[in-house]
């Protein structure tokens, strides 16, 4: 096994008094936190990789454990802080890095490998430079990242200082206290991440269970509905929305029916209604309303409450925000009807900035594309995030199986001594 040359000496798997320890970066990207692991530090077997991830994050090693608080691991319970990225250098022409996201739920052993996280992706350049997967240069650095979950490419742009000089904390963003190093992310050709089509149902608007809904696959599959059609305003707190049993009773059948109408798949087969009902990742649900005057003054064109779909996001995911921004620019969608102060995509290529009001402030996404009649072409969606490495170190795996221990003793002989 060829290991990367890390900027930190000795940052490889090891055994301390017989206990296996795995190098981890605990990092923040945008409004998400999680763990970054190196592919070279993990077994090739999916089963053993998942064993490592479950141990590190403190989720059940098998089955379900309702109410689990993850106090035995590094996960933080909520969806936005239950992410693990596996990072590697890329052999694909034109790409620098490959990322693979494992999305976890606190009380479940099952891991979802079908989605990406735009927020957390902002942390990947910082880890890549430290791990030796990419060589930083003073000034503007652009890393093209291939996400294996979705097949979507993203360009991550970060300003790096001269060697020995700290990163400049120059970026503020809603939902994050203070200023931190900024990373500009641009999703390249994000249309049809899961279904291959911008409108998986074939229509810009459907009526499902008596509710008008727009189903898009832009960076991720999402169902967009007017908040008022579900009896709310989209200005409630995420906690209040989550604790509203009537809202959940109306939302769940909608996202199940939308997922079936979009033909969403997992592991190469169509998801069932039962699987969609308990899904932690697809389809996303977005409840929208016109911006308040205060939000409009801050640059918002539409107000949103975003569900993942089991929980309500405390701000706005950037992939979901990019999807809503694109929908807001396309005539015929529910989002275009609700959004205020926006011009639709036109026949000439142009960049359109869309502001999305959310519980933490206003997320701005820039959509570059054209639209004329039935022809819609969107080449990229861009946004600015801040990022930081919270801590780096070794996470002990106290309950390593015999198979996992044997892999590391065989593959990392020096670490085992």
Short mmCIF file of C-alpha atoms in Angstrom, two decimals:
data_model
loop_
_atom_site.label_atom_id
_atom_site.label_comp_id
_atom_site.label_asym_id
_atom_site.label_seq_id
_atom_site.Cartn_x
_atom_site.Cartn_y
_atom_site.Cartn_z
CA UNK A 1 0.00 0.00 0.00
CA UNK A 2 1.34 3.41 -0.99
CA UNK A 3 0.76 5.98 1.74
CA UNK A 4 0.53 9.73 1.16
CA UNK A 5 3.35 11.85 2.49
CA UNK A 6 1.62 13.78 5.26
CA UNK A 7 2.70 17.17 6.49
CA UNK A 8 2.51 15.68 10.00
CA UNK A 9 5.11 13.01 10.78
CA UNK A 10 3.75 9.71 12.05
CA UNK A 11 0.17 10.42 11.01
CA UNK A 12 -0.59 6.82 10.02
CA UNK A 13 -2.61 3.97 11.55
CA UNK A 14 -0.93 2.57 14.62
CA UNK A 15 -1.34 0.29 17.61
CA UNK A 16 -0.91 1.65 21.14
CA UNK A 17 -0.76 -1.11 23.77
CA UNK A 18 -2.54 -3.37 21.31
CA UNK A 19 -5.37 -0.95 20.52
CA UNK A 20 -5.82 0.08 16.90
CA UNK A 21 -5.82 3.84 16.31
CA UNK A 22 -6.90 5.56 13.06
CA UNK A 23 -5.76 9.05 11.97
CA UNK A 24 -8.69 11.47 11.76
CA UNK A 25 -9.30 15.10 10.95
CA UNK A 26 -12.31 16.58 12.74
CA UNK A 27 -13.24 19.47 10.49
CA UNK A 28 -15.90 22.05 9.70
CA UNK A 29 -17.03 23.10 6.26
CA UNK A 30 -19.73 25.76 6.12
CA UNK A 31 -22.42 24.83 8.63
CA UNK A 32 -21.53 21.13 8.76
CA UNK A 33 -18.97 19.27 10.79
CA UNK A 34 -17.61 15.77 10.47
CA UNK A 35 -14.60 13.55 10.11
CA UNK A 36 -12.20 13.22 7.20
CA UNK A 37 -10.33 9.94 6.75
CA UNK A 38 -7.76 9.07 4.11
CA UNK A 39 -8.58 6.25 1.71
CA UNK A 40 -5.01 4.97 2.06
CA UNK A 41 -5.61 4.50 5.79
CA UNK A 42 -8.73 2.36 5.31
CA UNK A 43 -9.32 -1.24 4.24
CA UNK A 44 -10.52 -1.78 0.66
CA UNK A 45 -13.43 -3.85 1.98
CA UNK A 46 -16.65 -1.80 2.37
CA UNK A 47 -17.62 -3.91 5.37
CA UNK A 48 -14.40 -3.14 7.23
CA UNK A 49 -14.47 0.55 6.22
CA UNK A 50 -17.93 0.83 7.68
CA UNK A 51 -16.73 -0.85 10.88
CA UNK A 52 -14.06 1.85 11.25
CA UNK A 53 -16.56 4.64 10.58
CA UNK A 54 -19.15 3.34 13.03
CA UNK A 55 -16.55 3.07 15.79
CA UNK A 56 -15.14 6.52 15.16
CA UNK A 57 -18.57 8.19 15.07
CA UNK A 58 -20.22 6.34 17.95
CA UNK A 59 -23.20 4.87 16.10
CA UNK A 60 -24.45 1.30 16.67
CA UNK A 61 -22.15 -1.36 15.28
CA UNK A 62 -25.23 -3.23 14.10
CA UNK A 63 -28.98 -2.71 14.03
CA UNK A 64 -30.56 0.33 15.62
CA UNK A 65 -30.29 2.06 18.99
CA UNK A 66 -33.07 4.69 19.28
CA UNK A 67 -32.05 7.69 21.34
CA UNK A 68 -28.31 7.07 20.90
CA UNK A 69 -26.43 10.31 21.75
CA UNK A 70 -23.09 9.23 20.22
CA UNK A 71 -21.21 9.93 23.45
CA UNK A 72 -18.85 7.05 22.56
CA UNK A 73 -17.72 8.70 19.32
CA UNK A 74 -17.16 11.92 17.44
CA UNK A 75 -20.60 12.34 15.87
CA UNK A 76 -22.85 15.07 17.24
CA UNK A 77 -26.29 13.58 16.74
CA UNK A 78 -27.74 15.94 14.13
CA UNK A 79 -27.53 15.11 10.44
CA UNK A 80 -25.28 18.08 9.63
CA UNK A 81 -22.65 16.81 12.07
CA UNK A 82 -22.85 13.12 11.24
CA UNK A 83 -20.68 13.03 8.14
CA UNK A 84 -17.49 11.19 7.26
CA UNK A 85 -15.56 11.99 4.10
CA UNK A 86 -13.06 9.49 2.70
CA UNK A 87 -10.47 11.48 0.75
CA UNK A 88 -7.92 10.37 -1.81
CA UNK A 89 -5.81 11.71 -4.67
CA UNK A 90 -7.48 11.15 -8.03
CA UNK A 91 -6.17 9.25 -11.05
CA UNK A 92 -8.96 10.65 -13.25
CA UNK A 93 -7.68 13.02 -15.95
CA UNK A 94 -8.24 16.61 -14.92
CA UNK A 95 -9.04 15.82 -11.28
CA UNK A 96 -6.95 16.37 -8.17
CA UNK A 97 -8.99 14.67 -5.44
CA UNK A 98 -11.72 12.09 -4.94
CA UNK A 99 -14.22 12.38 -2.12
CA UNK A 100 -16.68 9.80 -0.84
CA UNK A 101 -19.25 10.73 1.78
CA UNK A 102 -20.63 8.41 4.43
CA UNK A 103 -23.80 9.94 5.89
CA UNK A 104 -24.74 8.53 9.28
CA UNK A 105 -27.75 8.71 11.58
CA UNK A 106 -27.19 8.66 15.34
CA UNK A 107 -29.32 5.63 16.11
CA UNK A 108 -28.61 3.48 13.05
CA UNK A 109 -25.75 1.26 11.94
CA UNK A 110 -26.82 1.67 8.30
CA UNK A 111 -24.65 4.14 6.36
CA UNK A 112 -25.91 6.05 3.34
CA UNK A 113 -23.31 6.29 0.56
CA UNK A 114 -25.63 7.91 -1.99
CA UNK A 115 -25.27 11.65 -1.31
CA UNK A 116 -22.69 14.44 -1.15
CA UNK A 117 -22.34 17.39 1.25
CA UNK A 118 -21.52 20.78 -0.28
CA UNK A 119 -20.89 22.45 3.08
CA UNK A 120 -18.49 19.85 4.44
CA UNK A 121 -16.70 19.69 1.08
CA UNK A 122 -15.20 23.10 1.85
CA UNK A 123 -12.92 21.46 4.45
CA UNK A 124 -11.37 19.01 1.98
CA UNK A 125 -8.64 21.30 0.54
CA UNK A 126 -7.32 21.99 4.05
CA UNK A 127 -7.04 18.27 4.78
CA UNK A 128 -5.63 17.48 1.33
CA UNK A 129 -2.78 19.94 1.80
CA UNK A 130 -1.96 18.64 5.28
CA UNK A 131 -2.16 15.01 4.17
CA UNK A 132 0.12 15.49 1.18
CA UNK A 133 -2.61 14.63 -1.34
CA UNK A 134 -2.05 17.99 -3.02
CA UNK A 135 0.79 20.51 -2.98
CA UNK A 136 -0.24 24.04 -1.96
CA UNK A 137 1.20 27.07 -3.73
CA UNK A 138 1.21 30.62 -2.40
CA UNK A 139 -1.78 32.46 -3.85
CA UNK A 140 -4.87 31.08 -5.58
CA UNK A 141 -5.16 27.27 -5.55
CA UNK A 142 -7.87 25.39 -7.44
CA UNK A 143 -8.50 21.73 -6.71
CA UNK A 144 -10.98 19.80 -8.84
CA UNK A 145 -12.76 17.20 -6.71
CA UNK A 146 -14.68 14.21 -8.04
CA UNK A 147 -17.42 13.03 -5.70
CA UNK A 148 -17.90 9.29 -6.09
CA UNK A 149 -21.35 9.31 -4.45
CA UNK A 150 -22.94 11.52 -7.09
CA UNK A 151 -20.46 11.62 -9.97
CA UNK A 152 -20.44 15.44 -9.73
CA UNK A 153 -17.26 17.49 -9.99
CA UNK A 154 -16.56 20.57 -7.89
CA UNK A 155 -13.82 23.16 -8.11
CA UNK A 156 -12.56 24.25 -4.69
CA UNK A 157 -10.67 27.56 -4.72
CA UNK A 158 -8.65 28.73 -1.73
CA UNK A 159 -6.01 31.40 -1.21
CA UNK A 160 -2.92 29.88 0.41
CA UNK A 161 -0.24 31.94 2.17
CA UNK A 162 3.52 31.61 1.85
CA UNK A 163 5.04 28.58 3.64
CA UNK A 164 5.15 29.09 7.39
CA UNK A 165 2.44 31.74 7.26
CA UNK A 166 -1.02 31.14 8.74
CA UNK A 167 -4.17 31.04 6.65
CA UNK A 168 -6.06 34.34 6.60
CA UNK A 169 -9.47 34.22 8.36
CA UNK A 170 -11.23 36.48 5.87
CA UNK A 171 -14.69 34.96 5.38
CA UNK A 172 -17.95 35.37 7.28
CA UNK A 173 -21.10 33.40 6.54
CA UNK A 174 -24.57 32.95 8.06
CA UNK A 175 -24.77 30.34 10.79
CA UNK A 176 -21.05 30.45 11.62
CA UNK A 177 -19.67 32.69 14.35
CA UNK A 178 -16.68 34.81 13.39
CA UNK A 179 -14.34 34.93 10.40
CA UNK A 180 -12.48 31.90 9.03
CA UNK A 181 -10.49 30.91 5.94
CA UNK A 182 -12.74 31.00 2.87
CA UNK A 183 -13.19 28.32 0.21
CA UNK A 184 -15.11 29.08 -3.00
CA UNK A 185 -16.88 25.99 -4.32
CA UNK A 186 -18.34 25.57 -7.78
CA UNK A 187 -20.41 22.53 -8.70
CA UNK A 188 -19.65 21.60 -12.31
CA UNK A 189 -22.50 20.22 -14.47
CA UNK A 190 -24.71 19.45 -11.43
CA UNK A 191 -27.84 18.55 -13.39
CA UNK A 192 -29.14 15.00 -12.92
CA UNK A 193 -26.88 13.86 -10.09
CA UNK A 194 -29.04 10.79 -9.37
CA UNK A 195 -31.57 10.49 -12.16
CA UNK A 196 -29.78 12.02 -15.14
CA UNK A 197 -32.52 14.63 -15.62
CA UNK A 198 -33.17 18.10 -14.25
CA UNK A 199 -36.88 17.28 -13.92
CA UNK A 200 -37.04 13.56 -13.12
CA UNK A 201 -40.84 13.39 -13.37
CA UNK A 202 -40.74 15.03 -16.79
CA UNK A 203 -42.62 18.12 -15.60
CA UNK A 204 -41.63 21.39 -14.00
CA UNK A 205 -44.60 21.07 -11.69
CA UNK A 206 -46.71 18.12 -10.54
CA UNK A 207 -49.71 17.74 -8.29
CA UNK A 208 -48.97 15.02 -5.77
CA UNK A 209 -51.50 14.11 -3.07
CA UNK A 210 -53.33 17.33 -3.91
CA UNK A 211 -50.24 19.55 -3.42
CA UNK A 212 -48.38 21.42 -6.18
CA UNK A 213 -44.76 20.33 -6.10
CA UNK A 214 -41.64 20.78 -8.22
CA UNK A 215 -39.24 17.83 -8.29
CA UNK A 216 -35.68 18.63 -9.42
CA UNK A 217 -32.41 16.73 -9.54
CA UNK A 218 -29.81 19.48 -9.36
CA UNK A 219 -26.84 18.51 -7.17
CA UNK A 220 -29.35 16.26 -5.39
CA UNK A 221 -32.98 15.20 -5.76
CA UNK A 222 -35.34 17.63 -4.02
CA UNK A 223 -39.08 18.28 -3.76
CA UNK A 224 -40.13 21.93 -3.44
CA UNK A 225 -43.54 22.96 -2.09
CA UNK A 226 -45.17 26.17 -0.87
CA UNK A 227 -45.05 26.32 2.91
CA UNK A 228 -48.63 27.60 3.03
CA UNK A 229 -49.83 24.46 1.26
CA UNK A 230 -48.61 22.49 4.28
CA UNK A 231 -50.04 24.90 6.84
CA UNK A 232 -46.89 26.79 7.78
CA UNK A 233 -45.01 29.99 6.86
CA UNK A 234 -41.35 28.91 6.45
CA UNK A 235 -40.36 31.43 9.11
CA UNK A 236 -40.74 29.02 12.03
CA UNK A 237 -37.69 27.73 13.89
CA UNK A 238 -36.37 24.33 12.80
CA UNK A 239 -37.15 23.00 16.28
CA UNK A 240 -40.79 24.09 16.08
CA UNK A 241 -41.19 22.50 12.65
CA UNK A 242 -39.65 19.23 13.79
CA UNK A 243 -41.97 19.09 16.79
CA UNK A 244 -45.11 19.64 14.71
CA UNK A 245 -46.71 16.20 14.29
CA UNK A 246 -49.31 17.47 11.83
CA UNK A 247 -46.61 18.86 9.54
CA UNK A 248 -44.67 15.61 9.58
CA UNK A 249 -47.86 13.66 8.89
CA UNK A 250 -48.35 15.71 5.72
CA UNK A 251 -44.69 15.86 4.66
CA UNK A 252 -43.72 12.20 4.86
CA UNK A 253 -46.31 10.90 2.34
CA UNK A 254 -45.30 13.76 0.04
CA UNK A 255 -41.59 12.97 0.02
CA UNK A 256 -42.35 9.26 -0.37
CA UNK A 257 -44.63 9.90 -3.34
CA UNK A 258 -42.15 12.39 -4.83
CA UNK A 259 -39.31 9.90 -4.46
CA UNK A 260 -41.34 7.24 -6.23
CA UNK A 261 -42.32 9.67 -8.99
CA UNK A 262 -38.66 10.62 -9.49
CA UNK A 263 -37.64 6.96 -9.67
CA UNK A 264 -34.96 7.34 -7.01
CA UNK A 265 -32.61 4.40 -6.71
CA UNK A 266 -30.24 2.97 -4.14
CA UNK A 267 -27.68 0.27 -4.83
CA UNK A 268 -28.86 0.02 -8.43
CA UNK A 269 -32.55 -0.60 -7.75
CA UNK A 270 -35.65 1.52 -7.26
CA UNK A 271 -36.27 2.55 -3.66
CA UNK A 272 -39.50 1.29 -2.15
CA UNK A 273 -42.05 3.44 -0.36
CA UNK A 274 -40.95 1.87 2.92
CA UNK A 275 -37.31 2.78 2.25
CA UNK A 276 -38.19 6.33 1.26
CA UNK A 277 -40.27 6.80 4.41
CA UNK A 278 -37.24 6.19 6.66
CA UNK A 279 -34.59 7.65 4.34
CA UNK A 280 -32.21 10.11 6.00
CA UNK A 281 -31.01 11.61 2.72
CA UNK A 282 -33.31 11.48 -0.33
CA UNK A 283 -35.33 13.16 -1.47
CA UNK A 284 -34.75 16.46 0.30
CA UNK A 285 -37.85 18.56 1.04
CA UNK A 286 -37.91 22.34 0.79
CA UNK A 287 -40.77 24.48 2.10
CA UNK A 288 -40.71 27.96 0.60
CA UNK A 289 -42.40 31.36 0.88
CA UNK A 290 -41.72 34.90 -0.36
CA UNK A 291 -38.99 36.70 1.61
CA UNK A 292 -39.93 39.00 4.46
CA UNK A 293 -39.11 42.70 3.91
CA UNK A 294 -36.14 42.35 6.27
CA UNK A 295 -34.84 39.33 4.34
CA UNK A 296 -35.34 41.13 1.04
CA UNK A 297 -33.25 44.04 2.33
CA UNK A 298 -30.45 41.56 3.00
CA UNK A 299 -30.66 40.21 -0.55
CA UNK A 300 -33.07 37.26 -0.19
CA UNK A 301 -35.34 36.37 -3.09
CA UNK A 302 -37.06 33.43 -1.44
CA UNK A 303 -37.42 32.08 2.11
CA UNK A 304 -36.89 28.38 2.83
CA UNK A 305 -36.98 25.69 5.46
CA UNK A 306 -35.01 22.67 4.27
CA UNK A 307 -35.58 19.08 5.41
CA UNK A 308 -33.05 16.29 4.94
CA UNK A 309 -35.86 14.87 5.00
CA UNK A 310 -36.25 13.54 8.55
CA UNK A 311 -34.95 16.71 10.23
CA UNK A 312 -35.00 20.43 9.48
CA UNK A 313 -31.65 22.01 8.62
CA UNK A 314 -30.52 24.72 11.03
CA UNK A 315 -29.49 26.88 8.07
CA UNK A 316 -29.47 25.79 4.41
CA UNK A 317 -27.39 23.10 2.75
CA UNK A 318 -25.44 24.46 -0.17
CA UNK A 319 -26.44 21.64 -2.51
CA UNK A 320 -30.07 22.10 -1.56
CA UNK A 321 -29.66 25.86 -1.80
CA UNK A 322 -28.17 25.52 -5.27
CA UNK A 323 -31.12 23.34 -6.32
CA UNK A 324 -33.63 25.87 -5.00
CA UNK A 325 -31.72 28.72 -6.65
CA UNK A 326 -31.84 26.94 -10.02
CA UNK A 327 -35.55 26.20 -9.63
CA UNK A 328 -36.24 29.84 -8.77
CA UNK A 329 -34.82 30.88 -12.15
CA UNK A 330 -36.93 28.49 -14.24
CA UNK A 331 -40.46 29.53 -15.25
CA UNK A 332 -43.13 26.95 -14.51
CA UNK A 333 -41.72 25.78 -11.17
CA UNK A 334 -43.30 26.40 -7.80
CA UNK A 335 -40.10 28.17 -6.76
CA UNK A 336 -40.22 30.59 -9.68
CA UNK A 337 -43.79 31.54 -8.75
CA UNK A 338 -42.83 32.23 -5.12
CA UNK A 339 -39.45 33.95 -5.57
CA UNK A 340 -39.43 37.76 -5.73
CA UNK A 341 -37.16 40.11 -7.65
CA UNK A 342 -35.52 37.56 -9.93
CA UNK A 343 -35.20 37.43 -13.71
CA UNK A 344 -35.52 34.01 -15.29
CA UNK A 345 -32.68 32.34 -17.15
CA UNK A 346 -32.38 33.88 -20.62
CA UNK A 347 -31.05 32.82 -24.01
CA UNK A 348 -27.61 34.32 -23.39
CA UNK A 349 -25.20 32.68 -20.90
CA UNK A 350 -25.18 34.65 -17.67
CA UNK A 351 -24.57 34.29 -13.95
CA UNK A 352 -27.59 34.83 -11.71
CA UNK A 353 -27.18 35.28 -7.94
CA UNK A 354 -30.08 34.02 -5.84
CA UNK A 355 -30.43 34.84 -2.16
CA UNK A 356 -32.19 32.28 0.05
CA UNK A 357 -33.48 33.33 3.46
CA UNK A 358 -33.01 30.61 6.08
CA UNK A 359 -32.86 30.29 9.89
CA UNK A 360 -29.22 31.46 9.96
CA UNK A 361 -29.42 34.34 7.48
CA UNK A 362 -29.14 34.52 3.70
CA UNK A 363 -27.35 31.92 1.56
CA UNK A 364 -26.23 33.22 -1.82
CA UNK A 365 -25.79 30.84 -4.74
CA UNK A 366 -24.64 31.87 -8.22
CA UNK A 367 -26.21 29.89 -11.08
CA UNK A 368 -24.58 30.06 -14.51
CA UNK A 369 -26.73 28.97 -17.42
CA UNK A 370 -29.29 29.66 -20.12
CA UNK A 371 -32.97 29.04 -20.62
CA UNK A 372 -35.27 29.44 -23.58
CA UNK A 373 -38.57 27.62 -23.82
CA UNK A 374 -38.09 23.95 -22.99
CA UNK A 375 -34.30 24.18 -23.28
CA UNK A 376 -32.51 24.67 -19.95
CA UNK A 377 -28.72 24.44 -19.69
CA UNK A 378 -26.96 25.11 -16.38
CA UNK A 379 -23.19 24.66 -16.32
CA UNK A 380 -22.36 25.46 -12.69
CA UNK A 381 -23.53 26.58 -9.27
CA UNK A 382 -21.10 28.51 -7.06
CA UNK A 383 -21.03 29.57 -3.43
CA UNK A 384 -18.56 30.72 -0.74
CA UNK A 385 -18.04 28.80 2.49
CA UNK A 386 -15.62 29.07 5.36
CA UNK A 387 -13.72 26.10 6.73
CA UNK A 388 -11.48 25.04 9.57
CA UNK A 389 -9.79 21.97 10.99
CA UNK A 390 -11.13 21.55 14.51
CA UNK A 391 -8.66 18.92 15.65
CA UNK A 392 -6.44 16.23 14.19
CA UNK A 393 -5.28 13.09 15.89
CA UNK A 394 -5.74 9.35 16.31
CA UNK A 395 -9.10 7.80 17.23
CA UNK A 396 -8.80 4.48 19.12
CA UNK A 397 -10.97 1.61 17.87
CA UNK A 398 -11.68 -0.24 21.12
CA UNK A 399 -14.04 -2.78 19.56
CA UNK A 400 -12.09 -3.70 16.45
CA UNK A 401 -13.05 -7.08 15.05
CA UNK A 402 -10.45 -9.78 14.51
CA UNK A 403 -10.70 -9.18 10.75
CA UNK A 404 -10.12 -5.43 11.11
CA UNK A 405 -7.18 -5.93 13.47
CA UNK A 406 -5.63 -8.50 11.13
CA UNK A 407 -5.93 -6.12 8.17
CA UNK A 408 -4.03 -3.37 9.92
CA UNK A 409 -1.38 -5.69 11.33
CA UNK A 410 -0.79 -7.07 7.83
CA UNK A 411 -1.02 -3.80 5.89
CA UNK A 412 0.73 -1.48 8.30
CA UNK A 413 3.49 -3.69 9.63
CA UNK A 414 5.51 -0.81 11.04
CA UNK A 415 2.47 0.54 12.87
CA UNK A 416 1.90 -2.84 14.47
CA UNK A 417 5.37 -3.01 15.99
#
